[in-house]
Coordinates of C-alpha atoms in Angstrom, one line a residue:
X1 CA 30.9 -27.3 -85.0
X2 CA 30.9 -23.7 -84.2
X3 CA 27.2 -24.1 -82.8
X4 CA 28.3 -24.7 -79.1
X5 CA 30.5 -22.2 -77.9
X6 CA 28.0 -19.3 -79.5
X7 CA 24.9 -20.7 -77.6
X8 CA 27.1 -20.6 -74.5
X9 CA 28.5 -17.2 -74.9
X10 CA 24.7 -16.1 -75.6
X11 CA 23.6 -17.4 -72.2
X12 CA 26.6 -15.4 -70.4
X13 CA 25.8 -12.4 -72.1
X14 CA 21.8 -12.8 -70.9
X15 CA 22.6 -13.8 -67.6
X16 CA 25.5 -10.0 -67.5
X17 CA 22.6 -8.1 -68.9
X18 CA 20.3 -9.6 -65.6
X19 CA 22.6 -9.0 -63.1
X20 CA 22.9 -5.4 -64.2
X21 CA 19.5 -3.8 -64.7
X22 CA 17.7 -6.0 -62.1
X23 CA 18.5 -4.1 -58.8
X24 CA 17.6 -0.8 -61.1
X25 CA 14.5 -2.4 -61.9
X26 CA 13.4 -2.8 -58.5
X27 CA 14.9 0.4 -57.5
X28 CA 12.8 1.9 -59.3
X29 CA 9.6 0.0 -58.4
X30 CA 10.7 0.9 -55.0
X31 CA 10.8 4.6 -55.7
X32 CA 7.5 4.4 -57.4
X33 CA 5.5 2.2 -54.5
X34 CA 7.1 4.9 -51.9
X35 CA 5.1 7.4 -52.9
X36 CA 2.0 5.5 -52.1
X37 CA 0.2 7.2 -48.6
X38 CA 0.7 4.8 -45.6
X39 CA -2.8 4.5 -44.2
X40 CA -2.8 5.4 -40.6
X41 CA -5.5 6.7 -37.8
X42 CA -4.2 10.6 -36.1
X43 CA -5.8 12.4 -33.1
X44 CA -5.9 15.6 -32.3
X45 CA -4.0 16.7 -29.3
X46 CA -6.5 18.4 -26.6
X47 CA -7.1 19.6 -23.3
X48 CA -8.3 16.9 -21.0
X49 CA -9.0 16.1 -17.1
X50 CA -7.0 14.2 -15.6
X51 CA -7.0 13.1 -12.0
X52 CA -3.7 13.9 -10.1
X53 CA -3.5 10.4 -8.7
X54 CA -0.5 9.1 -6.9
X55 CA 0.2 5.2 -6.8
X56 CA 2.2 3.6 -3.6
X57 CA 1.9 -0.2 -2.2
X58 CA 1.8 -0.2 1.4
X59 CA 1.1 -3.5 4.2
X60 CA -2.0 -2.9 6.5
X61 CA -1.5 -3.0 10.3
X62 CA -4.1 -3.8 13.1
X63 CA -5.0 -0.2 14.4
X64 CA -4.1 -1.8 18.3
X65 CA -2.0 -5.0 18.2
X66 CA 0.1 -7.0 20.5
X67 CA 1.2 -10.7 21.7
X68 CA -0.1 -11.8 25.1
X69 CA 1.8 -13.4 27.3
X70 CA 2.1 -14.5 31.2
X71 CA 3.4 -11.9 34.0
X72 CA 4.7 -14.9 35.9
X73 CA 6.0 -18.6 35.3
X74 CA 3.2 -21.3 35.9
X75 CA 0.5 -24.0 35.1
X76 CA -2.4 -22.9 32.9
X77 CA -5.0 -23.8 35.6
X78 CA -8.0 -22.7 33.1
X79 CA -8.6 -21.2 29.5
X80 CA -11.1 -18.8 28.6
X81 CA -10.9 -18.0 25.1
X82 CA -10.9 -20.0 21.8
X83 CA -9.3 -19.5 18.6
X84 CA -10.2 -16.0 16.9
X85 CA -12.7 -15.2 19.6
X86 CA -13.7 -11.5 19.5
X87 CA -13.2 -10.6 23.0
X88 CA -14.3 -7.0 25.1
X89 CA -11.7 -4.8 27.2
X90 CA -11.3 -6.1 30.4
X91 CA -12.3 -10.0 29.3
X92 CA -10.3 -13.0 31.4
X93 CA -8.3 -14.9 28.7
X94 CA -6.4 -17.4 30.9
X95 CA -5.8 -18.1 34.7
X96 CA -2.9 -19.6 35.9
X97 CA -2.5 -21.5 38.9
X98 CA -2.9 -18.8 42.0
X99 CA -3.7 -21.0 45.0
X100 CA -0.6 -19.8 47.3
X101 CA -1.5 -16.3 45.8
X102 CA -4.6 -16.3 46.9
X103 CA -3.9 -17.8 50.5
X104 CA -1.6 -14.7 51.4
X105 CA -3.7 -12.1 50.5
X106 CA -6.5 -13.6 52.7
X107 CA -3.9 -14.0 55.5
X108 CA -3.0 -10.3 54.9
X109 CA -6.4 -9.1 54.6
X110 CA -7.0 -11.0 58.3
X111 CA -4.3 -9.7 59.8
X112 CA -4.7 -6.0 58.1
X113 CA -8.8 -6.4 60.2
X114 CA -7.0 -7.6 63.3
X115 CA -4.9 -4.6 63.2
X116 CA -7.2 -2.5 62.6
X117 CA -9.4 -3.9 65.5
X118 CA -6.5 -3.4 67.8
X119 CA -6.1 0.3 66.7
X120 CA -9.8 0.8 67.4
X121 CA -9.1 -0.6 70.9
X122 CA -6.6 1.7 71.7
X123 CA -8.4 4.2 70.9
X124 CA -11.4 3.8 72.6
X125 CA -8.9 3.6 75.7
X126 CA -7.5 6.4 76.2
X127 CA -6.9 9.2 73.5
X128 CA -5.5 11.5 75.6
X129 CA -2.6 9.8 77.9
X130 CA 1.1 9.5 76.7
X131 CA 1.3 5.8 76.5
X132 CA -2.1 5.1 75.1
X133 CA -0.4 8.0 72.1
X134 CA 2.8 6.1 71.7
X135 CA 1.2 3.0 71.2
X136 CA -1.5 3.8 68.9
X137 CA 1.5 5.3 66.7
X138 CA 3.3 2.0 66.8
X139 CA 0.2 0.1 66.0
X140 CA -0.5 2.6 62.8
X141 CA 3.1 1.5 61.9
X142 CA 2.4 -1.7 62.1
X143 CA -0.8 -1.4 60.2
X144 CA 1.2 0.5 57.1
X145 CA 3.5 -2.2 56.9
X146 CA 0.9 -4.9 56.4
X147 CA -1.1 -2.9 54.1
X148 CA 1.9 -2.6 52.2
X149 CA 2.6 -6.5 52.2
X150 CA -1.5 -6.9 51.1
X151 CA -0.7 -4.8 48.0
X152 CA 2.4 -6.9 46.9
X153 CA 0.3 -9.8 47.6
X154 CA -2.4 -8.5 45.6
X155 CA 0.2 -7.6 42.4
X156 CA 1.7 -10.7 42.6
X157 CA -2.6 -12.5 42.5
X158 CA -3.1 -10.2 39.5
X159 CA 0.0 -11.4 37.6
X160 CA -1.6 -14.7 37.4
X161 CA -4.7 -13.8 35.0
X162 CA -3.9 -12.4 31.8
X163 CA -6.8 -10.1 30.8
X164 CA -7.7 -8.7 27.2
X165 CA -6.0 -4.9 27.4
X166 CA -8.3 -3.7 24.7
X167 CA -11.5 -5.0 22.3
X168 CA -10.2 -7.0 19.6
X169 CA -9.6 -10.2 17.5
X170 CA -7.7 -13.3 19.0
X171 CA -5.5 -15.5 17.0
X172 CA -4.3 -19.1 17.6
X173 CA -4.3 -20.5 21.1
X174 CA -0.9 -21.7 21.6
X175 CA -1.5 -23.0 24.8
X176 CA -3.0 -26.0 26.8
X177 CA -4.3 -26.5 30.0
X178 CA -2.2 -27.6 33.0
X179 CA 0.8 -26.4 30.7
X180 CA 4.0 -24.8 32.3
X181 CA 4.0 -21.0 30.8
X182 CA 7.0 -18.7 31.6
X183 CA 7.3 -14.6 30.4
X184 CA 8.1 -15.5 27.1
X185 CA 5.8 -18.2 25.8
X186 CA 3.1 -16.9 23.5
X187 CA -0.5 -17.0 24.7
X188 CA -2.1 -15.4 21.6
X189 CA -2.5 -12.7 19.3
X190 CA -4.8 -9.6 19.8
X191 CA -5.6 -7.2 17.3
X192 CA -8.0 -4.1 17.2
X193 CA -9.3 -4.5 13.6
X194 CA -11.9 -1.9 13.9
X195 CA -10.0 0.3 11.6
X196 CA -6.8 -0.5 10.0
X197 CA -3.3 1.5 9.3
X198 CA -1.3 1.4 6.2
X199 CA 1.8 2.9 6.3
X200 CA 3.6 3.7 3.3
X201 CA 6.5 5.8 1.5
X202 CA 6.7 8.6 -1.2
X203 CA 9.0 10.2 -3.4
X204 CA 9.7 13.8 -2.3
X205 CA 8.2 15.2 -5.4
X206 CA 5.0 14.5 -3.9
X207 CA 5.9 16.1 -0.5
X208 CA 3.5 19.2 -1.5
X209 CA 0.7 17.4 -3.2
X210 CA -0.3 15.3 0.1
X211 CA -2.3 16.7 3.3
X212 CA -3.8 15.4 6.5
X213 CA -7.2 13.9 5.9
X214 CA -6.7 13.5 1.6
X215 CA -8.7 10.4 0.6
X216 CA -7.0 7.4 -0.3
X217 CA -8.1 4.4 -2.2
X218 CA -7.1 0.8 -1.9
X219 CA -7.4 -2.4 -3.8
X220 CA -6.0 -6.2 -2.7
X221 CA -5.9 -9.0 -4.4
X222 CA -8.3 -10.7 -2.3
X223 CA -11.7 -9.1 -2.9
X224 CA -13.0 -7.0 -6.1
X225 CA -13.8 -4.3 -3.6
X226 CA -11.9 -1.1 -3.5
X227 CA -11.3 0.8 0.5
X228 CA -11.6 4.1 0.9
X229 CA -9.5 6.0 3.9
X230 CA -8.0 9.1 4.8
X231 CA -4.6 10.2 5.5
X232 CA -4.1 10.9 9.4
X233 CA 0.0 11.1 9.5
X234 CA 3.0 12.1 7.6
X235 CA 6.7 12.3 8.6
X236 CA 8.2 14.9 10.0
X237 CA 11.3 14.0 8.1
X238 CA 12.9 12.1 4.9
X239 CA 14.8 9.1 4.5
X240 CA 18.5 10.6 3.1
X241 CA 18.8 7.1 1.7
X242 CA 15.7 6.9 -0.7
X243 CA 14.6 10.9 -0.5
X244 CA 11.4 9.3 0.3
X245 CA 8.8 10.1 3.0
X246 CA 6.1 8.1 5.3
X247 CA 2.5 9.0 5.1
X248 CA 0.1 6.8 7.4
X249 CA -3.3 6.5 6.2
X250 CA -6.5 4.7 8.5
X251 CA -9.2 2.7 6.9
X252 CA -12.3 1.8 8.2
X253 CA -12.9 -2.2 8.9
X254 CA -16.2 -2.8 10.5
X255 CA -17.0 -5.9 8.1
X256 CA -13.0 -6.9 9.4
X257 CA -12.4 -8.2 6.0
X258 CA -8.8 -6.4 6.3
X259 CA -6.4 -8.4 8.4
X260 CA -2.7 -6.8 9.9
X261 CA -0.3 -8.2 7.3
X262 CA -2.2 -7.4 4.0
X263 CA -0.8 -5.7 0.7
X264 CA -2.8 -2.7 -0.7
X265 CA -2.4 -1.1 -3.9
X266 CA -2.6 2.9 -2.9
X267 CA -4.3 5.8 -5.0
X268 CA -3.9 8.7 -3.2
X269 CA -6.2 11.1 -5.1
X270 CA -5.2 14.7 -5.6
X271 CA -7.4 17.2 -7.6
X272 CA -8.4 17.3 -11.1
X273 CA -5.9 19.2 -13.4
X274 CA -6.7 20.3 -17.5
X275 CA -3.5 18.8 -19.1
X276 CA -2.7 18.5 -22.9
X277 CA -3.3 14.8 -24.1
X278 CA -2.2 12.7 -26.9
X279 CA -3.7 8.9 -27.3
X280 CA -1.3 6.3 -25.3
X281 CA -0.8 4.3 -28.4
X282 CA 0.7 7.7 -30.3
X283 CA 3.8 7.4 -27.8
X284 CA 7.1 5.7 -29.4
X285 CA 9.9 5.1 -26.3
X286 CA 13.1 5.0 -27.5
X287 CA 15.2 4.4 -24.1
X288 CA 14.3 7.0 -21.6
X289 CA 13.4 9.1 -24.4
X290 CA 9.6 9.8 -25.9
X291 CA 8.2 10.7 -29.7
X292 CA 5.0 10.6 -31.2
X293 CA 4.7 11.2 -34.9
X294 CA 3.4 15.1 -36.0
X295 CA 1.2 14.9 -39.0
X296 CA 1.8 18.6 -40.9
X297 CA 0.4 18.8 -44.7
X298 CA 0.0 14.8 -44.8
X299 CA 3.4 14.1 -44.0
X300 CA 4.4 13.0 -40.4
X301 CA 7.6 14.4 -38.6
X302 CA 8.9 12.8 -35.7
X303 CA 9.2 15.1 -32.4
X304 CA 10.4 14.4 -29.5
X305 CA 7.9 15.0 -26.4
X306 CA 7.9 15.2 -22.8
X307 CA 5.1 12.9 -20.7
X308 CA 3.9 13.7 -17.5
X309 CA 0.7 12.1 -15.8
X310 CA -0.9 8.6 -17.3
X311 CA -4.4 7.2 -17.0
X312 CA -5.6 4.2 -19.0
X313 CA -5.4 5.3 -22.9
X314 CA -4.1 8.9 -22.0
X315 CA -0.7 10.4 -21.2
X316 CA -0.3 14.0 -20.9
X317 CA 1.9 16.1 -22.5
X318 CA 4.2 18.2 -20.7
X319 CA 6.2 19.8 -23.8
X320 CA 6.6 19.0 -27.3
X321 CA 3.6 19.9 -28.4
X322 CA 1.0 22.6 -28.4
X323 CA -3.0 22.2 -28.6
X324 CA -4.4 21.2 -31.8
X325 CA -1.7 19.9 -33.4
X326 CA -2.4 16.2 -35.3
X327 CA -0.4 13.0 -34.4
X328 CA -0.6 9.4 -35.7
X329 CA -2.3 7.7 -33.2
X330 CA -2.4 4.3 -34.7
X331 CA 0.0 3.2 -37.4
X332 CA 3.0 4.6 -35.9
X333 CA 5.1 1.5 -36.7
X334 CA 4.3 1.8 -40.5
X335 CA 5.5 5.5 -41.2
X336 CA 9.1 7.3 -40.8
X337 CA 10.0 10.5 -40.9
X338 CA 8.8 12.4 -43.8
X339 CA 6.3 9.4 -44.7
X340 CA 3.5 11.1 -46.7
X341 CA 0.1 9.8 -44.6
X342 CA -3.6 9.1 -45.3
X343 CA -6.6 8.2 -43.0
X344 CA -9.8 6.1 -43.4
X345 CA -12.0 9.7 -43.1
X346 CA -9.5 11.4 -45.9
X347 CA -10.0 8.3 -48.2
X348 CA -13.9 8.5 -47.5
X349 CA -13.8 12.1 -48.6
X350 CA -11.7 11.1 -52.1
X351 CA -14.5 8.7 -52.6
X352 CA -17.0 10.8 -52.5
X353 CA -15.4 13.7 -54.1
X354 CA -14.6 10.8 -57.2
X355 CA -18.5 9.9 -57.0
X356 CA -19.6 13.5 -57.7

């Protein structure tokens, strides 16, 4: 009868005894599996090359560019241009209605001739006696006066042909014939796209590493093809706002695959400079802080490090480290500080050493 209540007590005991060496037992397999080396790939730290390069984004503009309109309000007697013509200096785009125009500076131009006639009669009359004098100065008078009248006449002919004011690229007519244009309604576009500008800003850090005619590179999304250019400006002053500067730069266009309007990746390129360098992948960011992981003896500390310049796989190393010093450059998520640390070419040599 006594059977029971033993087997139970039995079990409690068993399941005491487990719940109080268990967590010792694992602590110690913990303790035992810590010692094991975390495998992991290091890199020396070294001197490198690295360009100086400075990245901006900047939107291209036409080198000339403008919006042509009509001097005076009128009908569009004829148009001489279609849509994104290439056009010359000096080309007729459009030609307004100029009939009246056109009548008074014929009747000016006869009446300038009859003048003139009249002068020469005068003249051949008598060059010497008073009246023939004081006539001959009234007809000169009269003569001024309509030559001035032929040249307003001749302004107000002009206004009614609107010419291309420099070579270029037209855009969309906006126009059609016979319609009613005023000063403000938009012909056309033109723009020189011979060479294009970029205009774009800087942090003042950079104010001494840029100078007139330092190359520039440019990328858009549109081709694969990178643009060379030069730069040709920079402010004279800085935004108080941003602490930031303008720098212009021109690129050449003559395939005109550039248009005004685009958005360029920028790498201005400064000279070469020898700069310590450390594997990108080494670098743990922890907020606006950086560490990489110092392998001394096999066993990895964790320093913290200052990062200057960056190309693809590299960053340089401003302070926290000197050349020749070892850091984990792959692995770093594996070890913490004091983690003891092996590598693929120190198990190789174990290997071999074992084999011998």
């Amino acid at each position: 009868m006594f059977k029971k209540p033993v087997t139970w007590i039995v079990l409690l005991l068993i399941c005491m005894l487990t719940y109080v060496f268990w967590p010792a037992a694992d602590t110690l397999t913990a303790k035992k599996g810590s010692n094991k080396p975390t495998l992991v790939e290091t890199q020396t730290v070294k001197k490198q090359f690295l360009k100086d390069e400075i990245t901006a984004l900047g939107t291209t503009q036409a080198n000339e560019s403008i919006l042509l309109t009509a001097q005076s309000t009128d009908r569009v007697k004829s148009v001489h241009f279609d849509d994104s013509d290439n056009v010359k200096k000096g080309q007729l785009i459009i030609a307004l209605e100029h009939a009246q125009e056109q009548a008074e500076v014929k009747e000016l131009e006869i009446k300038f001739a009859e003048q003139q006639r009249q002068l020469q009669r005068l003249l051949d009359i008598n060059k010497t006696s008073a009246p023939a004098e004081s006539a001959i100065d009234s007809q000169k008078s009269l003569m001024e006066t309509t030559q001035a009248q032929l040249s307003v006449a001749k302004i107000r002919l002009s206004e009614k042909f609107v010419y291309a004011p420099f070579a270029g690229k037209l855009g969309l007519r906006q126009i059609s014939q016979g319609q009613l244009l005023t000063s403000n309604t938009e012909i056309t576009t033109l723009d020189d796209l011979s060479q294009i500008k970029v205009e774009f800003e800087l942090p003042e850090k950079f104010l001494n590493r840029v100078s007139f005619g330092q190359s520039v590179s440019a990328k858009n999304i549109a081709y694969p093809l990178e643009f060379n250019g030069k730069i040709t400006s920079i402010a004279s002053r800085l935004d108080k706002a941003t602490r930031s500067f303008k720098v212009r730069a021109i690129f050449p266009n003559k395939q005109l695959k550039l248009r005004a309007g685009m958005l360029l990746q920028l790498i201005v390129e400064t000279k070469s400079v020898e700069v310590l360098t450390v594997p990108e992948t080494a670098i743990i960011p922890i907020n606006a802080e950086h560490y990489v992981y110092q392998v001394i003896d096999n066993k990895v500390h964790r320093v913290q490090v200052v990062t200057g310049r960056r190309k693809p796989g590299l960053v340089e190393i401003v302070s926290g480290l000197v050349e020749g010093d070892i850091v984990v450059s792959q692995g770093v998520i594996k070890v913490r500080e004091g983690s003891m640390i092996t590598t693929p070419e120190m198990m190789a040599a174990d290997t071999a050493a074992a084999k011998e």
